[in-house]
Coordinates of C-alpha atoms in Angstrom, one line a residue:
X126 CA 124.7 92.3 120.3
X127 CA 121.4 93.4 119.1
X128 CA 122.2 97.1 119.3
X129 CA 122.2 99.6 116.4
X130 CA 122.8 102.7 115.0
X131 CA 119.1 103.4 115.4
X132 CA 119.9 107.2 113.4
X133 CA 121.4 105.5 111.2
X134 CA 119.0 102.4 110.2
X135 CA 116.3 105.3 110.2
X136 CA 118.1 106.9 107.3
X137 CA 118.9 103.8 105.7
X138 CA 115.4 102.3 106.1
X139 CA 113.7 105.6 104.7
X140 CA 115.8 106.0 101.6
X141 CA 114.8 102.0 100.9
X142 CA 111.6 103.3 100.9
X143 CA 111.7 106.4 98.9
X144 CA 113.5 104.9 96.3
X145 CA 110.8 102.1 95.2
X146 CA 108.0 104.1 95.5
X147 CA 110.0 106.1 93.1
X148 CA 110.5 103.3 91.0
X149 CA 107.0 101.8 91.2
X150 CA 105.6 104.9 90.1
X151 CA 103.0 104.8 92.4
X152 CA 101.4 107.6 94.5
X153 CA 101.9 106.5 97.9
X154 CA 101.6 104.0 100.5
X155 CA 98.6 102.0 102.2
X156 CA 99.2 100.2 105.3
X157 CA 97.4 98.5 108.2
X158 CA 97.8 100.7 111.6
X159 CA 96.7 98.2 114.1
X160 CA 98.0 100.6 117.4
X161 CA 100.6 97.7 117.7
X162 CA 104.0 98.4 117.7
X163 CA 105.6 97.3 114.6
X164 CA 103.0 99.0 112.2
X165 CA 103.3 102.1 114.4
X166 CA 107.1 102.2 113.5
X167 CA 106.4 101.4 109.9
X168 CA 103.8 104.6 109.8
X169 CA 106.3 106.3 111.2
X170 CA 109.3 105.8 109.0
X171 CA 106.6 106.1 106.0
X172 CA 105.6 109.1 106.8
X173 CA 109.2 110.3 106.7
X174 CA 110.4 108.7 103.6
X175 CA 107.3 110.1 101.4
X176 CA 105.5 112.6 103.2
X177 CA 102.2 112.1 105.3
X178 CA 100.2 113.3 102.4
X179 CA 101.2 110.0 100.5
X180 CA 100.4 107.9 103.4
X181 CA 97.0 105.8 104.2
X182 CA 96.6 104.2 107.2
X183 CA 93.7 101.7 107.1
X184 CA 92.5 100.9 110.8
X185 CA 90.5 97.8 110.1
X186 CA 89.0 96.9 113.2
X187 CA 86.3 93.5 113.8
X188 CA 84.0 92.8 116.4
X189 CA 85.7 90.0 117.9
X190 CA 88.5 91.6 119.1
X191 CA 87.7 95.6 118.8
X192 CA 89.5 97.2 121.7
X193 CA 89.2 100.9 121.6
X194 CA 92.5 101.3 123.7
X195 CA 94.5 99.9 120.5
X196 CA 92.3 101.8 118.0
X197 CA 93.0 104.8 119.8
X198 CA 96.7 104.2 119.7
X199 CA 96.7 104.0 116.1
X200 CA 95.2 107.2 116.1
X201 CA 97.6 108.7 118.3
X202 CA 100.4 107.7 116.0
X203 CA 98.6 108.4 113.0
X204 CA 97.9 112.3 114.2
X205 CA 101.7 112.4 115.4
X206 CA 103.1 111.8 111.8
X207 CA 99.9 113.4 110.4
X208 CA 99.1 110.3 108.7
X209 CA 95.7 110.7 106.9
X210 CA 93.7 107.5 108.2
X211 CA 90.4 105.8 107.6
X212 CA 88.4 103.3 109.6
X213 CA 86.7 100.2 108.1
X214 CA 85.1 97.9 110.3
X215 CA 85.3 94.6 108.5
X216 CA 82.9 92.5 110.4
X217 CA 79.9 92.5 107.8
X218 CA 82.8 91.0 105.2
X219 CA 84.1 88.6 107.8
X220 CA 80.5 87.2 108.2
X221 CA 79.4 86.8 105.1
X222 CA 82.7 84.6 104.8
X223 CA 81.9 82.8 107.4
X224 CA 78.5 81.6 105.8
X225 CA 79.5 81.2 102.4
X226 CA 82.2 78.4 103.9
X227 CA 80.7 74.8 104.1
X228 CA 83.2 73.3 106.3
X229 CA 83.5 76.4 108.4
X230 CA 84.0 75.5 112.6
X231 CA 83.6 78.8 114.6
X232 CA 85.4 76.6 117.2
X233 CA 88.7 76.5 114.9
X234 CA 90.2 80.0 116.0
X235 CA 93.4 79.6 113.8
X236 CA 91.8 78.7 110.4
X237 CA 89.1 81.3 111.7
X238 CA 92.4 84.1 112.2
X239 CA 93.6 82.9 109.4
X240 CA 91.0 83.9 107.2
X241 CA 90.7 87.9 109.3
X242 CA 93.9 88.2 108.1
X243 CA 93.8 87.5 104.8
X244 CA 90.5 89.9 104.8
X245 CA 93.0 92.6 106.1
X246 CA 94.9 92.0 103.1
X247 CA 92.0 92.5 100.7
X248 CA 91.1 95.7 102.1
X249 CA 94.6 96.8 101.7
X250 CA 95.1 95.4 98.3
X251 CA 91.9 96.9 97.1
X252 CA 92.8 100.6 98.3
X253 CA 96.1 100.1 96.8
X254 CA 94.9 99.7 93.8
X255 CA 92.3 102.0 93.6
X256 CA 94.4 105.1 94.3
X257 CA 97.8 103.1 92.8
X258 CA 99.9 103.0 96.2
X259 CA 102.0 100.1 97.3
X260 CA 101.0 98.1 100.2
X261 CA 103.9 98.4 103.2
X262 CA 104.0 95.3 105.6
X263 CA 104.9 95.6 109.3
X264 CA 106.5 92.5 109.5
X265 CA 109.3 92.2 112.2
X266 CA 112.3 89.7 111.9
X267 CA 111.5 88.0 115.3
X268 CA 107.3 86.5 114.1
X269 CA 108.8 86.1 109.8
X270 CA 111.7 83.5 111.5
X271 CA 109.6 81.8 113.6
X272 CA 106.5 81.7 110.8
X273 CA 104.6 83.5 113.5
X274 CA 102.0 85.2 110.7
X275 CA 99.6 84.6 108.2
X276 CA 100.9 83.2 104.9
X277 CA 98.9 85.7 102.6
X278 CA 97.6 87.3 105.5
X279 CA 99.6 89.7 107.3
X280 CA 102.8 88.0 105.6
X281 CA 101.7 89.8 102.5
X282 CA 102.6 93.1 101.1
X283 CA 104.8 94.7 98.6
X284 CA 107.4 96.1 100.8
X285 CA 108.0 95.2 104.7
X286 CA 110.8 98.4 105.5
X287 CA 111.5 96.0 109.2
X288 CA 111.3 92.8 108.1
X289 CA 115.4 92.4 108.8
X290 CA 115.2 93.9 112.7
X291 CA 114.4 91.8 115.2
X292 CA 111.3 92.7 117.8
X293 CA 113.5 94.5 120.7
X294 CA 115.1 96.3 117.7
X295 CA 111.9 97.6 116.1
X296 CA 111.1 98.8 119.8
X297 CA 114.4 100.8 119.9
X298 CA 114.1 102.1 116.5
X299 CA 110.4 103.6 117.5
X300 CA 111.3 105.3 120.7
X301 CA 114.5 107.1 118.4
X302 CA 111.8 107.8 116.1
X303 CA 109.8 109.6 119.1
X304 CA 107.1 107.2 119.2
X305 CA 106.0 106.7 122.8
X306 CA 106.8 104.0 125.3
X307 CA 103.8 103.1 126.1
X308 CA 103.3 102.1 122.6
X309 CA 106.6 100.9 122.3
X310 CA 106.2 98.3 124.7
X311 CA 103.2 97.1 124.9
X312 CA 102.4 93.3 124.4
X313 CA 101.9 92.0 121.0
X314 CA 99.4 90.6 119.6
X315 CA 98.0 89.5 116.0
X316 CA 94.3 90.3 117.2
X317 CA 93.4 87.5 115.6
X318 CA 91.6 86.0 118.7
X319 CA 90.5 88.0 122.1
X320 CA 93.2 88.2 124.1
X321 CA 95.7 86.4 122.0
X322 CA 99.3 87.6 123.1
X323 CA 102.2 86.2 120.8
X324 CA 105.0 85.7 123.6
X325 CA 102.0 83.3 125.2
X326 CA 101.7 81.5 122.0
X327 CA 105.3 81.3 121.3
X328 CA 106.0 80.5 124.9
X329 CA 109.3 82.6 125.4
X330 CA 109.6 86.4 125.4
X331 CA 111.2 87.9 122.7
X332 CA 114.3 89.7 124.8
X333 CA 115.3 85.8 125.2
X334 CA 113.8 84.8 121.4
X335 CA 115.9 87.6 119.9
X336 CA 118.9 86.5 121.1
X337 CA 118.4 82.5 120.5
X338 CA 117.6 83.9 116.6
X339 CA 120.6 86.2 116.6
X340 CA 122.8 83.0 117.5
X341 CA 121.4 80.9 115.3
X342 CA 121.9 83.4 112.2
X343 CA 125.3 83.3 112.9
X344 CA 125.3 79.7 112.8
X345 CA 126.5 79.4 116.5
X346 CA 126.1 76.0 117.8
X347 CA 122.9 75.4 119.7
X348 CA 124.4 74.4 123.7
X349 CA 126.7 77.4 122.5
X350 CA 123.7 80.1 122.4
X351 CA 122.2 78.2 125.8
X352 CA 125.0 78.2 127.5
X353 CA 125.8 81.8 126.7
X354 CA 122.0 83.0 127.6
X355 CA 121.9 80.3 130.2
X356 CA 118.7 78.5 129.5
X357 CA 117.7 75.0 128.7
X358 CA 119.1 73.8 125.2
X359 CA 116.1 72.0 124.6
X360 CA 114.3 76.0 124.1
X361 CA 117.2 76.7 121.4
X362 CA 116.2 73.7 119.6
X363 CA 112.8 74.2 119.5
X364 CA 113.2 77.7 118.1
X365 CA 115.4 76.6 115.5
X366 CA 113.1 73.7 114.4
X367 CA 110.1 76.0 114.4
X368 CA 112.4 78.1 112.4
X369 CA 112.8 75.8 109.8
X370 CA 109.6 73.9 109.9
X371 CA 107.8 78.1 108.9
X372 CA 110.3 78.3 105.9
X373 CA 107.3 77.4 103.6
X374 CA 105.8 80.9 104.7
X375 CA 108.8 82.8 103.3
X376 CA 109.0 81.7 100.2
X377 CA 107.1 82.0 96.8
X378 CA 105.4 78.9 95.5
X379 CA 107.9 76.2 95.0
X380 CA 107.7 74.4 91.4
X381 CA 108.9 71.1 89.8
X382 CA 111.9 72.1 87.0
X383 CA 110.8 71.7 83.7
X384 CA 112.1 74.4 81.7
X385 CA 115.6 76.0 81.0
X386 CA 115.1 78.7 83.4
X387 CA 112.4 78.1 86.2
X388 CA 110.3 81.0 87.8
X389 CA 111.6 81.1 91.3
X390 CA 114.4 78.7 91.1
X391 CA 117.4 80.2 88.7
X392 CA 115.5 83.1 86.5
X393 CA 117.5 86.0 86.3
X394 CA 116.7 88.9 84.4
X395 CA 119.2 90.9 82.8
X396 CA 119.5 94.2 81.6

């Protein structure tokens, strides 16, 4: 069910993002390259779309959760696409953040990842703007469904080319696209925390995720999808209502209607 065309989604994917860099009339991309999977296969298809001149790959490492192994994976890819690439270790900014917060609580490791995400962001922001590039996201379909990211965090950019494959799909696409297994398959993980893996925090592993989210976007019935993957039902329904409860993170503000047209509700432009 979840196979592809992977030739095919490559061309279609790249030409998405030729075109509005085109359009935006920038010079480039920035991007995070975390040595993780999904932004490995997003430098890759950048690379391709534009040209590895007009590609930045930020490796933003922190001391918390440094591991050379991934650092050096992002490297890898980053020489394999010839991706130019610069290191900023963001530790001094994280701390001074840290100090400046009354209420802070080291002990609170989510509102504490939440706010190393959001750095990321910053950094990426501020280099995009500076040489006038787009920021590209990594985002997979699998962690935007289940709100498994940072709202404003990692959740934020101005393009995400995978956001619409699912986590076994991106992994396909980057071994067509000659990234290596090994990188292709390694655990993920938002390095938000040491030795944070998301299939732990989730609970299931995304071969079985996939396929529960690939049902439920269909709007198959939920003992339908676990009786056809054979597992409990009560692991559909708690995908689909973390599903819905995360549909907050993938949407613009909401506002109360006031006007005749309302920003983010019915305004159309036409042309």
């Amino acid at each position: 069910m979840l196979n592809l065309d992977f030739s095919e989604i490559e061309t279609r994917i790249i030409r998405f993002i030729k075109e509005y860099v085109s359009n935006s009339q920038s010079t480039g991309i920035v991007l995070g390259l975390s040595g993780g999977i999904d932004s490995a296969t997003t430098a890759a298809l950048c690379s391709k779309a534009i040209g590895s001149q007009n590609v930045l790959a930020l490796l933003l490492p922190e001391e918390e959760t440094k591991k050379q192994e991934d650092i050096n994976d992002a490297k890898d890819v980053a020489k394999q696409f010839n991706i130019e690439t610069q290191t900023v270790d963001i530790s001094p900014a994280l701390e001074r953040i840290y100090t400046t917060i009354p209420v802070y609580d080291q002990k609170d490791q989510i509102c504490k990842g939440n706010i190393k995400a959001r750095t990321r962001m910053i950094f990426l922001y501020y280099y995009a703007n500076k040489f006038n590039k787009i920021v590209c996201g990594s985002s997979d379909k699998s962690e935007t469904l289940m709100g498994y990211f940072t709202k404003w965090g990692d959740g934020a950019a101005d393009i995400a080319p995978i956001m619409d494959l699912y986590k076994t799909q991106v992994r396909k696409l980057a071994i067509n696209l000659g990234i290596s297994e090994r990188i292709a398959l390694k655990p993920a993980t938002p390095a938000l925390w040491p030795n944070q893996s998301a299939e732990d925090e989730m609970g299931i592993k995304y071969e079985t995720l996939d396929l529960i989210l690939y049902g439920l976007e269909r709007f198959m019935a939920i003992n339908k999808i676990a009786n056809q993957l054979n597992v409990d039902q009560s692991i559909v329904e708690a995908v689909k209502k973390r599903w819905l409860a995360n549909e907050h993170k993938r949407q613009l503000p909401i506002t109360f209607k006031l006007g005749f047209r309302t920003v983010g509700n019915d305004f159309r432009l036409s042309r």
